[in-house]
Amino acid sequence: MGPMTRLLVQRISLGLLLLFLVSIVIFAGTMILPGDVAQQILGQSATPEALANLRAELGVDQPPVTRYFDWLGGLLSGDFGTALTSGQSINEAIGRRFSNTLFLAVSAAVIAVPLAIFLGLLAVRYQDRWPDKLISASTLTTISMPEFVIGYILMFVLGVQLRWFSPTAVGYRPDADFFTRLESIAIPIIVLTLVVLAHMMRMTRAAILNVMQSAYIETAELKGMPMLKIIAKHAFPNAIAPVVNVVMLNLAYLVVGVVVVEVVFVYPGMGQYLVDHVTKRDIPVVQACGMIFAAIYIGLNLVADVVSILTNPRLRHPK
Amino acid sequence: MNDQLKYYSSRVTKGLITRREFVGRAAALGLTAAAANTMLANAVRAAGPQTGGTMRLGVQGGSTTDSLDPAPAANFTATQVNLLWGEPLVSLTDDGGLEGRVAESFEGSADAKTWRFKLRSGITFSNGQSVTAEDVVETIDRHAGEESKSGALGLLRDIDTVTADGDTVVIGLKTPNADLPYYMQDYHLVIQPGGGKQDPTAAIGTGPYILKDHEMGVRFVFEKNPNYWGDYGYADTIELIVINDNTARVAALQSGQVDMIDRVPPRTAGLVGRAPNITVHSEPSAGHYVFIMHCNTAPFDNNDLRLALKYAMNRQEMVDKVLFGYGSVGNDTPINSSYPLFTEMPQREYDPDKAKFHFDKSGHDGSVLLRTSDNSFPGAPDAAALFQQSAAAAGITLEIKREPNDGYWSEVWNAQPFCTSYWGGRPVQDQMFSTAYLSSADWNDTRFFNEQFDQMLLAARAELDDAKRTQIYADMGSILHNEGGLICPMFNDFVDAQSDRIEGWVSGVPGFAFMNNHAPMRMWVTA
């Protein structure tokens, strides 16, 4: 496992360096946006003296470089600091909200990933026949619509007309029992599933079809092996690497990209928290969220890399 | 009404049979479901307020970045939260007057320079502490102080001294002001123990409800304050749920997740009201959407150009197409009939010929640049496009620049010479004029410097005779109408909607939406 460990260490340190760079980019980005936190808090009702008072109180009259290193120091000791706008602890707020986001993302992933792979396999089995065409057409339709449009449609049909599920997540309580929580986010889960399905399904289909061109598949076919068995035993294991890659990308999307869905369905996750603080130029919170999202992205990509290396003997034993 | 029906409806109000059963029995007696429901609503109203139950309100505006400190409150959710746990000295009555809340009564000196607020005796904060005059003095001091970041700071600038005299608070002013008591009803100025200096976010006050649980920008849970002095507050529990997405807010009401929502989008309000169990309330307000020109910046420093643009505005079209009828036409002053001392002025009509005449007279050549953004008011880019068309008919070319929402209030509004914006309105003329049209106002967003106007404003403040003040305000209105940099095409209504699970809405309450934030404590749960 020598080269494997070296590879892991190398990847992780690269990831950390990347995170550091990300923190600088986020900080610089929030500096470039017009208006500062004091102006955003006071909005239309800003007077010069109220602005000056608020800036001094929040400490944003300090030079940016000082503020950046103060923040970095806190981060290294595991403390994200306090939000400028509300004065509340960021660690506490993120802890609560991040578990909400994870609950939504994991629930969606549990449905979406197996479903996408199964549909992908099915599409290959009936390649170019009506099941394949139906699966491709319907998933491509849902991915082509913006998620808020799908959200509004399902909210209206399933929530208001049919009354099967709650149209919004306002009834969600983190301390309620599992099924109550699940019911209150049923529609967001369906929306997210529809949004990520096509990407994973198409990738599974393409990767397996690619393998299906190989000579050993033809051999298996000539032996008289049933089609589904060929796909499951010979084609799928060789198609895992690209599939895992796209699954990881979509998992990352489910965690960090659900902002719109969270906002539309009034779900108290990280997305809404981040959006509110970006509008107010609350830099510590934006950075904290940015770092967490970046860490997840980098982490899941790392997992994807490692898995594809493990499944591919050529990459596992480099010359 | 048939005796049998009367009997049944009384049984529903007593909770002995359900609404559904009632409608069924009424149908058996030959009544349509709609008529049965109307009859039932009347019976319920006649039965008077009911206590108990949970009222759930879906409101917009709240954000995770808010604080429980009442001083910086700047959105509808924060306002509502303040006024559930806290109370100011006074509040608006349904006819636009004032009544005492924490103060029992108030009176001004003959020169309107000294005001005395006598506190209600025996009332307590929700932590059990008695309310003293010192608490009030400290509260005003915190909002008016040097380091204040209160939204009420601008109102309190004229205050010279605030002192406690037994159970009375005495406010001394630098200049006379007959409207001072109106300033004290501001939603930031809720009375806190020790003025909230120790702990501004404690949410301890004298209001009808006590904050039990909250997550900023998500939800607030209130329970009835058992020691509240007044008769407001019928529901045992009030849940305030922040739903910023318009569609989600409407869907939550339609599906019964909440009982009342604020700010129904005008575009869909008609459709929402069609549901049998939902009522839409459209209440005229002092809030208005504006196109503002800087009177000291070329080319808007020329009054003929300003008049040209005013005549080029088709106000009725704006009300019909931007507000979908949920509003009324403006007349290029910030004042409408919701103000107590209002005088009607001849309405300025859309007149392309006059617009062309003034435009030619101004000698301006080329186009006029108008900046707008989505958040300057709902539908602002559409309104700008309509204005462009109506102006084109008068031979005036408007160039529209769409600005990003982000930073609009810091970079464009009160900075660029011609842009779209909105005002929430104020309870009295003096407050509106001194906030935005006095030469020295911080938010003089039309850069209107008119000495005569300023003097009239100060004279009106010191005038205790209402008839004379009304005349002064009328004259000031016509100065703005003819010379100001304000084009005011429309006053927007507040559009709220409720389900029939709650009752007790009163129409025509002045102030903000939700019956000036009093609906949660003046309405009750029926089912």
Coordinates of C-alpha atoms in Angstrom, one line a residue, chain A residues 33-35 39 44-47 49 53-54 57 85-86 96-97 152 155 160 163 166-168 170 173 264 266 268 273 276-277 280-281, chain B residues 63-66 146-149 157 215-216 218-219 239 241-243 245 247-248 251 254-255 257 406 409-411 413 421-422 442-443:
Chain A
L33 CA -18.9 43.6 -4.3
P34 CA -20.4 47.1 -4.0
G35 CA -21.3 48.3 -0.6
Q39 CA -24.5 49.8 4.3
Q44 CA -32.2 52.6 2.4
S45 CA -32.1 54.0 5.9
A46 CA -28.4 54.6 6.1
T47 CA -27.2 57.9 7.5
E49 CA -23.3 58.8 11.3
N53 CA -21.1 54.0 14.3
L54 CA -22.0 50.6 12.9
E57 CA -18.9 48.5 16.2
T85 CA -24.9 41.2 11.4
S86 CA -26.6 39.2 14.2
R96 CA -27.7 23.2 13.0
R97 CA -28.1 24.3 9.4
Y152 CA -43.3 25.4 -8.3
M155 CA -45.6 22.5 -5.2
V160 CA -51.9 22.5 -3.3
R163 CA -52.5 17.6 -1.0
S166 CA -46.7 19.7 2.4
P167 CA -46.1 22.2 -0.4
T168 CA -43.4 24.0 1.6
V170 CA -42.2 25.4 6.8
R173 CA -38.6 20.7 12.8
V264 CA -38.0 28.1 -2.8
V266 CA -38.2 27.7 2.8
P268 CA -33.6 26.1 6.9
Y273 CA -28.1 31.0 5.4
D276 CA -28.8 36.0 3.5
H277 CA -25.3 36.7 4.5
K280 CA -25.5 41.6 3.8
R281 CA -21.8 41.3 3.0
Chain B
S63 CA -33.4 37.1 7.2
T64 CA -31.0 34.9 9.1
T65 CA -28.9 38.1 9.6
D66 CA -31.6 39.8 11.6
E146 CA -24.3 59.2 20.0
E147 CA -23.6 55.5 19.2
S148 CA -27.1 54.6 18.1
K149 CA -27.6 52.6 15.0
R157 CA -32.7 64.2 16.5
E215 CA -34.6 30.9 14.8
M216 CA -33.6 34.0 13.0
V218 CA -36.9 30.9 10.0
R219 CA -39.6 31.0 12.7
E239 CA -46.2 31.1 15.1
I241 CA -42.9 31.7 9.9
V242 CA -40.6 33.5 7.5
I243 CA -41.5 32.6 3.8
D245 CA -40.6 33.2 -1.7
T247 CA -45.1 31.4 -4.6
A248 CA -44.2 29.4 -1.5
A251 CA -49.0 27.9 -1.5
Q254 CA -53.7 27.7 0.1
S255 CA -52.8 24.3 1.6
Q257 CA -49.9 25.4 6.4
D406 CA -27.0 44.2 -5.2
W409 CA -29.3 51.3 -2.3
S410 CA -25.7 52.3 -1.8
E411 CA -24.6 53.0 -5.4
W413 CA -30.4 55.5 -5.0
S421 CA -37.3 53.9 -5.8
Y422 CA -40.0 53.5 -3.1
D442 CA -30.1 62.9 5.1
W443 CA -32.4 61.1 2.6

